[in-house]
Structure formats: C-alpha cells, structure tokens
XYZ file of C-alpha atoms in Angstrom:
159
model
C -1.881 -21.689 33.621
C 0.077 -21.554 30.369
C -3.011 -22.491 28.359
C -5.064 -19.773 29.975
C -2.335 -17.215 29.314
C -2.253 -18.325 25.680
C -6.007 -17.796 25.389
C -5.586 -14.285 26.794
C -2.904 -13.507 24.212
C -5.194 -14.640 21.377
C -8.106 -12.642 22.835
C -5.881 -9.577 23.216
C -4.630 -9.870 19.610
C -8.159 -10.345 18.298
C -9.328 -7.356 20.315
C -6.424 -5.247 19.015
C -7.147 -6.217 15.411
C -10.817 -5.302 15.851
C -9.929 -2.006 17.561
C -7.416 -1.061 14.861
C -9.754 -2.079 12.033
C -12.555 0.003 13.547
C -10.146 2.906 14.064
C -9.016 2.726 10.415
C -12.641 2.686 9.186
C -13.438 5.641 11.431
C -10.295 7.366 10.129
C -11.434 7.027 6.495
C -14.817 8.476 7.391
C -13.193 11.360 9.268
C -10.980 12.160 6.269
C -13.979 11.921 3.884
C -17.088 12.426 6.070
C -20.142 10.183 5.589
C -18.953 8.586 2.377
C -17.982 4.952 2.912
C -19.824 1.970 4.404
C -17.773 -1.010 5.564
C -18.427 -4.363 3.930
C -17.805 -7.727 5.537
C -14.242 -8.253 6.752
C -12.337 -11.272 5.475
C -9.237 -13.110 6.664
C -6.157 -12.722 4.465
C -3.436 -15.268 3.925
C -0.130 -14.489 2.211
C 0.246 -13.350 -0.433
C -2.028 -10.340 -0.783
C -2.591 -9.557 -4.460
C -2.749 -5.834 -5.089
C -3.866 -5.201 -8.663
C -3.745 -1.492 -9.490
C -2.723 1.102 -6.926
C -2.026 0.649 -3.239
C -0.077 2.148 -0.404
C 1.619 0.313 2.458
C 2.396 1.948 5.810
C 4.291 0.155 8.568
C 3.007 0.179 12.143
C 5.450 0.025 15.066
C 5.213 0.221 18.854
C 2.785 -1.773 21.013
C 1.376 -3.249 17.802
C 3.586 -4.127 14.830
C 2.380 -4.724 11.307
C 1.215 -2.980 8.156
C -1.800 -1.081 6.889
C -2.406 -1.447 3.148
C -4.935 0.710 1.330
C -5.680 -0.366 -2.238
C -8.112 0.709 -4.920
C -8.115 1.955 -8.504
C -6.688 5.144 -9.932
C -10.224 6.286 -10.844
C -11.492 5.844 -7.275
C -8.521 7.767 -5.856
C -9.077 10.531 -8.412
C -12.728 10.800 -7.289
C -11.672 10.852 -3.619
C -9.161 13.617 -4.348
C -11.726 15.595 -6.287
C -14.282 15.242 -3.474
C -11.719 16.446 -0.919
C -10.073 19.261 -2.875
C -12.603 20.184 -5.541
C -10.136 19.757 -8.410
C -9.474 16.994 -10.897
C -6.227 15.090 -10.291
C -4.014 13.928 -13.157
C -2.230 10.545 -13.037
C 0.916 11.800 -11.263
C -1.121 13.771 -8.736
C -3.258 10.679 -8.032
C -0.140 8.640 -7.175
C 1.082 11.335 -4.811
C -2.401 11.752 -3.358
C -2.645 7.981 -2.737
C 0.289 8.224 -0.318
C -1.085 11.312 1.402
C -4.562 9.793 1.717
C -3.161 6.606 3.272
C -0.896 8.636 5.545
C -3.958 10.564 6.783
C -5.825 7.308 7.440
C -2.881 5.731 9.287
C -2.273 8.889 11.328
C -5.924 9.056 12.376
C -5.940 5.310 13.096
C -2.974 5.664 15.467
C -4.624 8.652 17.185
C -7.941 6.807 17.559
C -6.388 3.583 18.907
C -6.699 4.456 22.584
C -4.317 2.850 25.021
C -1.803 1.792 22.371
C 1.545 3.451 21.795
C 2.129 3.250 18.031
C 3.936 5.048 15.250
C 3.795 4.762 11.469
C 6.419 4.562 8.737
C 6.474 6.718 5.610
C 4.138 5.407 2.897
C 5.286 3.059 0.138
C 3.273 3.244 -3.090
C 2.508 -0.022 -4.903
C 1.614 0.308 -8.572
C 0.462 -2.448 -10.889
C 0.081 -6.092 -9.968
C 1.990 -6.740 -6.756
C 2.052 -9.710 -4.400
C 2.760 -8.971 -0.749
C 4.352 -11.628 1.433
C 5.935 -11.532 4.892
C 2.958 -12.165 7.161
C 0.870 -15.102 8.320
C -2.632 -13.651 8.545
C -4.422 -10.381 8.129
C -7.852 -8.860 7.861
C -9.280 -6.959 4.903
C -12.432 -4.872 4.856
C -13.869 -3.223 1.751
C -15.214 0.300 2.185
C -17.915 1.035 -0.369
C -19.283 4.349 -1.602
C -22.031 4.457 -4.213
C -20.641 7.780 -5.461
C -16.930 7.020 -5.385
C -16.298 3.261 -5.517
C -14.513 0.768 -3.279
C -11.396 1.161 -1.167
C -9.907 -1.915 0.503
C -8.205 -1.654 3.901
C -5.927 -4.539 4.839
C -4.401 -4.826 8.278
C -1.652 -7.384 8.872
C -0.193 -7.570 12.358
C 2.796 -9.529 13.561
C 1.934 -12.308 15.960
C -1.502 -13.126 14.547
C-alpha cells in the first residue's frame, strides 16, 4: 500500500508540474498574444545558470517552488515595445522584467485550476547568477521569430 501511495504522489507531482508549465506558457501567450511557441522542455538540476537578466517569483500554497523567467535585455526591450509601443531604456527594461514576470506568474496562478497558490514579489537577477536550493526543475524555451527566446524555469519543492 505504501508503494502504491508513493506512485500516486509522483504522478500527482508530475501532473502538477505539467499543469503549471502549461499554465505559464498560456500565461505568456495571454500577456503577448500569438507570439511565442514552446520548445522542448528539459529537466534542470541545481544550479541553474542565469546569464543576463532574469526574474524569480516564489510560489506558495498547495504547490511550493519558484518560477524563473530569463532572457536578454534586448529580448525584454522588444517585448516591452510590442506591448506598449515605446522603446524602453536600460532602467525601464529592468523594471519591466519584473512586471512582465509578475504578469506571467499571476496568470499562471489564475489558470492553475484546483490549486490554491500565491506568489511572492519578484526578485530581479542581473548578470551571471547561479541558483541553488532545489533538487530538480523543468525549463521550457519560448521562441518568437520576431522577438527572440524567453526561458521559463519551474522548480517545485518535493520533486
């Protein structure tokens, strides 16, 4: 009976990861309609190397973990310009990175039916940064021919 229960826990976690990953992809495409296509997801092991600009948002509630959105300053500037119709300078891009990730995380939580979750305020990561503090995660690149690539990483506790 214990073994069967353990299999259900793994299945439930896998299902939750898939649901949250799909919700985050859908969230990006609701923030910027019909722009990004998901690439193949990959498993992450600690540490995650973030090389230019990223934002981390904590997830609490029924599911605990972190959503990390990372890309380049140029890609974020193009996203901002496509959303607001104005060119963003370097400081505006950094602020926009947090807002963009906050929008994605907020939509993800709303779209994750049946789960009671909340998000933390965003933390901006600039430059080369290594992220530790998790066992496994999943990363999916979102690619736009016009804009570039945004990487979504989801690390959940208990995976």
